[in-house]
PDB file of C-alpha atoms in Angstrom:
ATOM      1  CA  UNK N   1      -3.325  32.113 -21.269  1.00  0.00           C
ATOM      2  CA  UNK N   2      -5.904  34.235 -19.486  1.00  0.00           C
ATOM      3  CA  UNK N   3      -4.322  33.917 -16.020  1.00  0.00           C
ATOM      4  CA  UNK N   4      -1.440  35.931 -14.666  1.00  0.00           C
ATOM      5  CA  UNK N   5       2.134  34.745 -14.293  1.00  0.00           C
ATOM      6  CA  UNK N   6       1.822  34.040 -10.583  1.00  0.00           C
ATOM      7  CA  UNK N   7      -1.001  31.570 -11.113  1.00  0.00           C
ATOM      8  CA  UNK N   8       0.921  29.939 -13.974  1.00  0.00           C
ATOM      9  CA  UNK N   9       4.000  29.357 -11.817  1.00  0.00           C
ATOM     10  CA  UNK N  10       1.933  28.173  -8.852  1.00  0.00           C
ATOM     11  CA  UNK N  11       0.020  25.797 -11.106  1.00  0.00           C
ATOM     12  CA  UNK N  12       3.158  24.334 -12.655  1.00  0.00           C
ATOM     13  CA  UNK N  13       4.928  23.715  -9.333  1.00  0.00           C
ATOM     14  CA  UNK N  14       1.847  22.393  -7.547  1.00  0.00           C
ATOM     15  CA  UNK N  15       0.939  20.188 -10.507  1.00  0.00           C
ATOM     16  CA  UNK N  16       4.408  18.654 -10.655  1.00  0.00           C
ATOM     17  CA  UNK N  17       4.488  18.022  -6.893  1.00  0.00           C
ATOM     18  CA  UNK N  18       1.053  16.393  -6.869  1.00  0.00           C
ATOM     19  CA  UNK N  19       1.779  14.334  -9.989  1.00  0.00           C
ATOM     20  CA  UNK N  20       5.093  13.109  -8.592  1.00  0.00           C
ATOM     21  CA  UNK N  21       3.578  12.352  -5.178  1.00  0.00           C
ATOM     22  CA  UNK N  22       0.627  10.400  -6.565  1.00  0.00           C
ATOM     23  CA  UNK N  23       2.801   8.492  -9.030  1.00  0.00           C
ATOM     24  CA  UNK N  24       5.300   7.474  -6.350  1.00  0.00           C
ATOM     25  CA  UNK N  25       2.462   6.535  -3.979  1.00  0.00           C
ATOM     26  CA  UNK N  26       0.817   4.325  -6.602  1.00  0.00           C
ATOM     27  CA  UNK N  27       4.077   2.606  -7.548  1.00  0.00           C
ATOM     28  CA  UNK N  28       5.073   1.987  -3.927  1.00  0.00           C
ATOM     29  CA  UNK N  29       1.602   0.670  -3.148  1.00  0.00           C
ATOM     30  CA  UNK N  30       1.684  -1.770  -6.076  1.00  0.00           C
ATOM     31  CA  UNK N  31       5.185  -3.053  -5.346  1.00  0.00           C
ATOM     32  CA  UNK N  32       4.483  -3.322  -1.624  1.00  0.00           C
ATOM     33  CA  UNK N  33       1.227  -5.200  -2.195  1.00  0.00           C
ATOM     34  CA  UNK N  34       2.897  -7.636  -4.592  1.00  0.00           C
ATOM     35  CA  UNK N  35       5.761  -8.352  -2.200  1.00  0.00           C
ATOM     36  CA  UNK N  36       3.569  -8.679   0.882  1.00  0.00           C
ATOM     37  CA  UNK N  37       1.013 -10.952  -0.770  1.00  0.00           C
ATOM     38  CA  UNK N  38       3.778 -13.228  -2.048  1.00  0.00           C
ATOM     39  CA  UNK N  39       5.136 -13.363   1.477  1.00  0.00           C
ATOM     40  CA  UNK N  40       1.639 -14.061   2.831  1.00  0.00           C
ATOM     41  CA  UNK N  41       1.233 -16.975   0.430  1.00  0.00           C
ATOM     42  CA  UNK N  42       4.586 -18.434   1.473  1.00  0.00           C
ATOM     43  CA  UNK N  43       3.653 -17.939   5.122  1.00  0.00           C
ATOM     44  CA  UNK N  44       0.378 -19.820   4.668  1.00  0.00           C
ATOM     45  CA  UNK N  45       2.206 -22.763   3.115  1.00  0.00           C
ATOM     46  CA  UNK N  46       4.887 -22.787   5.814  1.00  0.00           C
ATOM     47  CA  UNK N  47       2.390 -22.708   8.692  1.00  0.00           C
ATOM     48  CA  UNK N  48       0.212 -25.418   7.147  1.00  0.00           C
ATOM     49  CA  UNK N  49       3.161 -27.717   6.422  1.00  0.00           C
ATOM     50  CA  UNK N  50       4.362 -27.303   9.993  1.00  0.00           C
ATOM     51  CA  UNK N  51       0.840 -28.091  11.186  1.00  0.00           C
ATOM     52  CA  UNK N  52       0.693 -31.187   8.986  1.00  0.00           C
ATOM     53  CA  UNK N  53       4.047 -32.442  10.261  1.00  0.00           C
ATOM     54  CA  UNK N  54       3.134 -31.936  13.919  1.00  0.00           C
ATOM     55  CA  UNK N  55      -0.323 -33.491  13.454  1.00  0.00           C
ATOM     56  CA  UNK N  56       1.051 -36.834  12.249  1.00  0.00           C
ATOM     57  CA  UNK N  57       1.707 -38.356  15.679  1.00  0.00           C
ATOM     58  CA  UNK N  58      -1.635 -37.342  17.294  1.00  0.00           C
ATOM     59  CA  UNK N  59      -3.470 -38.780  14.281  1.00  0.00           C
ATOM     60  CA  UNK N  60      -1.552 -42.075  14.353  1.00  0.00           C
ATOM     61  CA  UNK N  61      -2.214 -42.592  18.071  1.00  0.00           C
ATOM     62  CA  UNK N  62      -5.761 -41.172  17.782  1.00  0.00           C
ATOM     63  CA  UNK N  63      -5.099 -38.416  20.328  1.00  0.00           C
ATOM     64  CA  UNK N  64      -7.933 -36.023  19.468  1.00  0.00           C
ATOM     65  CA  UNK N  65      -7.244 -33.759  22.430  1.00  0.00           C
ATOM     66  CA  UNK N  66      -3.632 -33.208  21.369  1.00  0.00           C
ATOM     67  CA  UNK N  67      -4.858 -32.505  17.835  1.00  0.00           C
ATOM     68  CA  UNK N  68      -7.324 -29.889  19.103  1.00  0.00           C
ATOM     69  CA  UNK N  69      -4.590 -28.307  21.218  1.00  0.00           C
ATOM     70  CA  UNK N  70      -2.248 -28.191  18.233  1.00  0.00           C
ATOM     71  CA  UNK N  71      -4.842 -26.456  16.064  1.00  0.00           C
ATOM     72  CA  UNK N  72      -5.727 -23.970  18.781  1.00  0.00           C
ATOM     73  CA  UNK N  73      -2.077 -23.122  19.460  1.00  0.00           C
ATOM     74  CA  UNK N  74      -1.437 -22.676  15.746  1.00  0.00           C
ATOM     75  CA  UNK N  75      -4.278 -20.179  15.494  1.00  0.00           C
ATOM     76  CA  UNK N  76      -3.208 -18.290  18.620  1.00  0.00           C
ATOM     77  CA  UNK N  77       0.482 -18.093  17.731  1.00  0.00           C
ATOM     78  CA  UNK N  78       0.079 -16.842  14.156  1.00  0.00           C
ATOM     79  CA  UNK N  79      -1.639 -13.527  13.448  1.00  0.00           C
ATOM     80  CA  UNK N  80      -4.169 -13.741  10.648  1.00  0.00           C
ATOM     81  CA  UNK N  81      -5.056 -17.438  10.937  1.00  0.00           C
ATOM     82  CA  UNK N  82      -8.844 -17.522  10.648  1.00  0.00           C
ATOM     83  CA  UNK N  83      -9.255 -21.273  10.992  1.00  0.00           C
ATOM     84  CA  UNK N  84      -7.438 -24.586  10.951  1.00  0.00           C
ATOM     85  CA  UNK N  85      -8.750 -28.120  10.753  1.00  0.00           C
ATOM     86  CA  UNK N  86      -7.695 -31.662   9.926  1.00  0.00           C
ATOM     87  CA  UNK N  87      -9.596 -34.268   7.946  1.00  0.00           C
ATOM     88  CA  UNK N  88      -8.729 -37.949   7.730  1.00  0.00           C
ATOM     89  CA  UNK N  89      -8.076 -39.921   4.570  1.00  0.00           C
ATOM     90  CA  UNK N  90     -11.825 -40.484   4.143  1.00  0.00           C
ATOM     91  CA  UNK N  91     -12.674 -36.784   4.357  1.00  0.00           C
ATOM     92  CA  UNK N  92     -14.051 -36.807   7.901  1.00  0.00           C
ATOM     93  CA  UNK N  93     -13.206 -33.853  10.126  1.00  0.00           C
ATOM     94  CA  UNK N  94     -11.012 -34.937  13.040  1.00  0.00           C
ATOM     95  CA  UNK N  95     -10.509 -31.549  14.722  1.00  0.00           C
ATOM     96  CA  UNK N  96     -11.138 -27.903  13.976  1.00  0.00           C
ATOM     97  CA  UNK N  97     -11.002 -24.410  15.466  1.00  0.00           C
ATOM     98  CA  UNK N  98     -14.613 -23.432  14.695  1.00  0.00           C
ATOM     99  CA  UNK N  99     -16.269 -22.982  18.059  1.00  0.00           C
ATOM    100  CA  UNK N 100     -19.843 -22.751  16.726  1.00  0.00           C
ATOM    101  CA  UNK N 101     -19.715 -25.831  14.558  1.00  0.00           C
ATOM    102  CA  UNK N 102     -17.798 -26.756  11.445  1.00  0.00           C
ATOM    103  CA  UNK N 103     -19.071 -25.221   8.164  1.00  0.00           C
ATOM    104  CA  UNK N 104     -19.476 -28.241   5.899  1.00  0.00           C
ATOM    105  CA  UNK N 105     -19.329 -26.143   2.702  1.00  0.00           C
ATOM    106  CA  UNK N 106     -15.677 -25.454   3.486  1.00  0.00           C
ATOM    107  CA  UNK N 107     -14.721 -29.078   2.946  1.00  0.00           C
ATOM    108  CA  UNK N 108     -15.124 -29.015  -0.825  1.00  0.00           C
ATOM    109  CA  UNK N 109     -13.485 -25.671  -1.657  1.00  0.00           C
ATOM    110  CA  UNK N 110      -9.928 -26.997  -1.435  1.00  0.00           C
ATOM    111  CA  UNK N 111      -8.002 -30.233  -1.217  1.00  0.00           C
ATOM    112  CA  UNK N 112      -4.586 -31.713  -1.952  1.00  0.00           C
ATOM    113  CA  UNK N 113      -3.678 -35.036  -3.514  1.00  0.00           C
ATOM    114  CA  UNK N 114      -1.069 -37.221  -1.755  1.00  0.00           C
ATOM    115  CA  UNK N 115       1.624 -36.363  -4.313  1.00  0.00           C
ATOM    116  CA  UNK N 116       1.087 -32.599  -4.043  1.00  0.00           C
ATOM    117  CA  UNK N 117       3.407 -30.409  -1.954  1.00  0.00           C
ATOM    118  CA  UNK N 118       0.489 -28.107  -1.166  1.00  0.00           C
ATOM    119  CA  UNK N 119      -2.579 -26.617  -2.783  1.00  0.00           C
ATOM    120  CA  UNK N 120      -3.800 -23.074  -2.098  1.00  0.00           C
ATOM    121  CA  UNK N 121      -7.135 -21.487  -2.985  1.00  0.00           C
ATOM    122  CA  UNK N 122      -8.161 -17.857  -2.513  1.00  0.00           C
ATOM    123  CA  UNK N 123     -11.458 -17.309  -0.707  1.00  0.00           C
ATOM    124  CA  UNK N 124     -13.471 -14.173   0.069  1.00  0.00           C
ATOM    125  CA  UNK N 125     -14.961 -13.842   3.541  1.00  0.00           C
ATOM    126  CA  UNK N 126     -16.149 -10.794   5.500  1.00  0.00           C
ATOM    127  CA  UNK N 127     -14.429  -8.332   3.172  1.00  0.00           C
ATOM    128  CA  UNK N 128     -11.065 -10.088   3.411  1.00  0.00           C
ATOM    129  CA  UNK N 129      -9.188 -12.518   1.192  1.00  0.00           C
ATOM    130  CA  UNK N 130      -8.194 -15.824   2.748  1.00  0.00           C
ATOM    131  CA  UNK N 131      -5.363 -18.047   1.583  1.00  0.00           C
ATOM    132  CA  UNK N 132      -6.844 -21.527   2.163  1.00  0.00           C
ATOM    133  CA  UNK N 133      -3.928 -23.979   2.050  1.00  0.00           C
ATOM    134  CA  UNK N 134      -4.177 -27.769   2.063  1.00  0.00           C
ATOM    135  CA  UNK N 135      -1.189 -30.030   2.815  1.00  0.00           C
ATOM    136  CA  UNK N 136      -1.240 -33.871   2.830  1.00  0.00           C
ATOM    137  CA  UNK N 137      -0.403 -35.495   6.158  1.00  0.00           C
ATOM    138  CA  UNK N 138       1.958 -38.477   6.043  1.00  0.00           C
ATOM    139  CA  UNK N 139       1.709 -38.573   2.229  1.00  0.00           C
ATOM    140  CA  UNK N 140      -2.072 -38.455   2.444  1.00  0.00           C
ATOM    141  CA  UNK N 141      -2.414 -41.560   4.619  1.00  0.00           C
ATOM    142  CA  UNK N 142      -2.992 -39.429   7.705  1.00  0.00           C
ATOM    143  CA  UNK N 143      -5.417 -37.077   5.969  1.00  0.00           C
ATOM    144  CA  UNK N 144      -5.117 -33.397   5.059  1.00  0.00           C
ATOM    145  CA  UNK N 145      -4.307 -30.315   7.114  1.00  0.00           C
ATOM    146  CA  UNK N 146      -6.199 -27.176   6.116  1.00  0.00           C
ATOM    147  CA  UNK N 147      -5.507 -23.625   7.222  1.00  0.00           C
ATOM    148  CA  UNK N 148      -7.019 -20.250   6.333  1.00  0.00           C
ATOM    149  CA  UNK N 149      -4.751 -17.200   6.537  1.00  0.00           C
ATOM    150  CA  UNK N 150      -6.446 -13.801   6.056  1.00  0.00           C
ATOM    151  CA  UNK N 151      -4.850 -10.687   4.585  1.00  0.00           C
ATOM    152  CA  UNK N 152      -6.101  -8.290   7.298  1.00  0.00           C
ATOM    153  CA  UNK N 153      -2.609  -7.358   8.480  1.00  0.00           C
ATOM    154  CA  UNK N 154      -1.332  -6.960   4.921  1.00  0.00           C
ATOM    155  CA  UNK N 155      -4.173  -4.618   3.972  1.00  0.00           C
ATOM    156  CA  UNK N 156      -3.683  -2.621   7.181  1.00  0.00           C
ATOM    157  CA  UNK N 157       0.031  -2.223   6.467  1.00  0.00           C
ATOM    158  CA  UNK N 158      -0.582  -1.170   2.859  1.00  0.00           C
ATOM    159  CA  UNK N 159      -3.241   1.367   3.838  1.00  0.00           C
ATOM    160  CA  UNK N 160      -1.030   2.779   6.602  1.00  0.00           C
ATOM    161  CA  UNK N 161       1.949   3.263   4.301  1.00  0.00           C
ATOM    162  CA  UNK N 162      -0.278   4.697   1.569  1.00  0.00           C
ATOM    163  CA  UNK N 163      -1.754   7.189   4.029  1.00  0.00           C
ATOM    164  CA  UNK N 164       1.698   8.281   5.152  1.00  0.00           C
ATOM    165  CA  UNK N 165       2.841   8.737   1.557  1.00  0.00           C
ATOM    166  CA  UNK N 166      -0.233  10.844   0.781  1.00  0.00           C
ATOM    167  CA  UNK N 167       0.384  12.898   3.921  1.00  0.00           C
ATOM    168  CA  UNK N 168       3.972  13.430   2.770  1.00  0.00           C
ATOM    169  CA  UNK N 169       2.665  14.547  -0.622  1.00  0.00           C
ATOM    170  CA  UNK N 170       0.399  17.108   1.062  1.00  0.00           C
ATOM    171  CA  UNK N 171       3.267  18.413   3.198  1.00  0.00           C
ATOM    172  CA  UNK N 172       5.576  18.662   0.186  1.00  0.00           C
ATOM    173  CA  UNK N 173       2.780  20.415  -1.731  1.00  0.00           C
ATOM    174  CA  UNK N 174       2.515  23.010   1.038  1.00  0.00           C
ATOM    175  CA  UNK N 175       6.282  23.548   0.896  1.00  0.00           C
ATOM    176  CA  UNK N 176       6.086  23.744  -2.889  1.00  0.00           C
ATOM    177  CA  UNK N 177       3.317  26.336  -2.755  1.00  0.00           C
ATOM    178  CA  UNK N 178       5.343  28.402  -0.284  1.00  0.00           C
ATOM    179  CA  UNK N 179       8.399  28.218  -2.545  1.00  0.00           C
ATOM    180  CA  UNK N 180       6.248  29.073  -5.568  1.00  0.00           C
ATOM    181  CA  UNK N 181       4.837  32.145  -3.816  1.00  0.00           C
ATOM    182  CA  UNK N 182       8.342  33.394  -3.071  1.00  0.00           C
ATOM    183  CA  UNK N 183       9.470  32.607  -6.609  1.00  0.00           C
ATOM    184  CA  UNK N 184       6.545  34.408  -8.190  1.00  0.00           C
ATOM    185  CA  UNK N 185       7.159  37.427  -5.955  1.00  0.00           C
ATOM    186  CA  UNK N 186      10.820  37.538  -7.065  1.00  0.00           C
ATOM    187  CA  UNK N 187       9.898  37.138 -10.750  1.00  0.00           C
ATOM    188  CA  UNK N 188       6.831  39.358 -10.956  1.00  0.00           C
ATOM    189  CA  UNK N 189       7.941  42.259  -8.760  1.00  0.00           C
ATOM    190  CA  UNK N 190      10.309  43.749 -11.393  1.00  0.00           C
ATOM    191  CA  UNK N 191       7.771  42.982 -14.140  1.00  0.00           C
ATOM    192  CA  UNK N 192       5.083  44.896 -12.250  1.00  0.00           C
ATOM    193  CA  UNK N 193       7.513  47.787 -11.847  1.00  0.00           C
ATOM    194  CA  UNK N 194       8.030  47.786 -15.612  1.00  0.00           C
ATOM    195  CA  UNK N 195       4.268  47.785 -16.161  1.00  0.00           C
ATOM    196  CA  UNK N 196       3.872  50.763 -13.861  1.00  0.00           C
ATOM    197  CA  UNK N 197       6.742  52.517 -15.684  1.00  0.00           C
ATOM    198  CA  UNK N 198       5.119  52.006 -19.096  1.00  0.00           C
ATOM    199  CA  UNK N 199       1.885  53.401 -17.692  1.00  0.00           C
ATOM    200  CA  UNK N 200       3.797  56.447 -16.445  1.00  0.00           C
ATOM    201  CA  UNK N 201       5.405  56.920 -19.896  1.00  0.00           C
ATOM    202  CA  UNK N 202       1.992  56.632 -21.526  1.00  0.00           C
ATOM    203  CA  UNK N 203       0.919  59.585 -19.402  1.00  0.00           C
ATOM    204  CA  UNK N 204       3.905  61.599 -20.657  1.00  0.00           C
ATOM    205  CA  UNK N 205       6.236  61.121 -17.680  1.00  0.00           C
ATOM    206  CA  UNK N 206       9.582  60.393 -19.374  1.00  0.00           C
ATOM    207  CA  UNK N 207      11.597  60.944 -16.202  1.00  0.00           C
ATOM    208  CA  UNK N 208      10.329  57.752 -14.532  1.00  0.00           C
ATOM    209  CA  UNK N 209      13.048  55.190 -13.844  1.00  0.00           C
ATOM    210  CA  UNK N 210      12.774  51.508 -12.869  1.00  0.00           C
ATOM    211  CA  UNK N 211      14.951  49.989 -10.154  1.00  0.00           C
ATOM    212  CA  UNK N 212      17.118  47.096 -11.314  1.00  0.00           C
ATOM    213  CA  UNK N 213      16.382  44.105  -9.056  1.00  0.00           C
ATOM    214  CA  UNK N 214      18.804  41.460 -10.319  1.00  0.00           C
ATOM    215  CA  UNK N 215      21.534  40.807 -12.856  1.00  0.00           C
ATOM    216  CA  UNK N 216      19.402  38.721 -15.182  1.00  0.00           C
ATOM    217  CA  UNK N 217      17.359  39.157 -18.346  1.00  0.00           C
ATOM    218  CA  UNK N 218      14.730  41.215 -16.533  1.00  0.00           C
ATOM    219  CA  UNK N 219      17.512  43.427 -15.170  1.00  0.00           C
ATOM    220  CA  UNK N 220      18.806  43.936 -18.722  1.00  0.00           C
ATOM    221  CA  UNK N 221      15.278  44.779 -19.834  1.00  0.00           C
ATOM    222  CA  UNK N 222      15.062  47.304 -16.998  1.00  0.00           C
ATOM    223  CA  UNK N 223      18.294  49.017 -18.122  1.00  0.00           C
ATOM    224  CA  UNK N 224      17.092  49.084 -21.709  1.00  0.00           C
ATOM    225  CA  UNK N 225      13.798  50.641 -20.669  1.00  0.00           C
ATOM    226  CA  UNK N 226      15.544  53.252 -18.519  1.00  0.00           C
TER     227      UNK N 226
END
């Protein structure tokens, strides 16, 4: 109540623009994240099942080189695959994509029984979440295929879209402020003229007249004052 009309109008318009922009940004971010993470989970399962199906023959004929090639190609051809490896029915690692040695603690974090379609576990590594998916090979008799798919690309996409939405909010806020300035000038100009007229009357100048700016309520007030 202590601020003038111009600040009130500017505050209302800017507040509505910012509130709408932030609300839309938050909703879009949540919906986008939900959809993309569901898609990422399905992608992890699809890649791992394809890996398990293609690994059956090399395992049956004990072709370790072909198995290594398959794992390496799977990692190279799919963005986000952090690792892939195959263990036999006894839990021994047959092939993997870890160049510096296989981390043994990874063996026990996830597994899949022969009757399971797949089993996925979420892991945290280097600031990213990894969908670790296990799929039985040849109904478990050939072992288990494991694959880790990170959410780096998903997070990058979400942050990019969020940044663009926030930038749009800033641009719309600038447009809103410009429109509010023009609106306040249109609304307050005749009011300021009336204030100056009342000040003139208070000094005894009854010949002062106010120019009518528009055919609205303020214009009617101007005629009444005159």
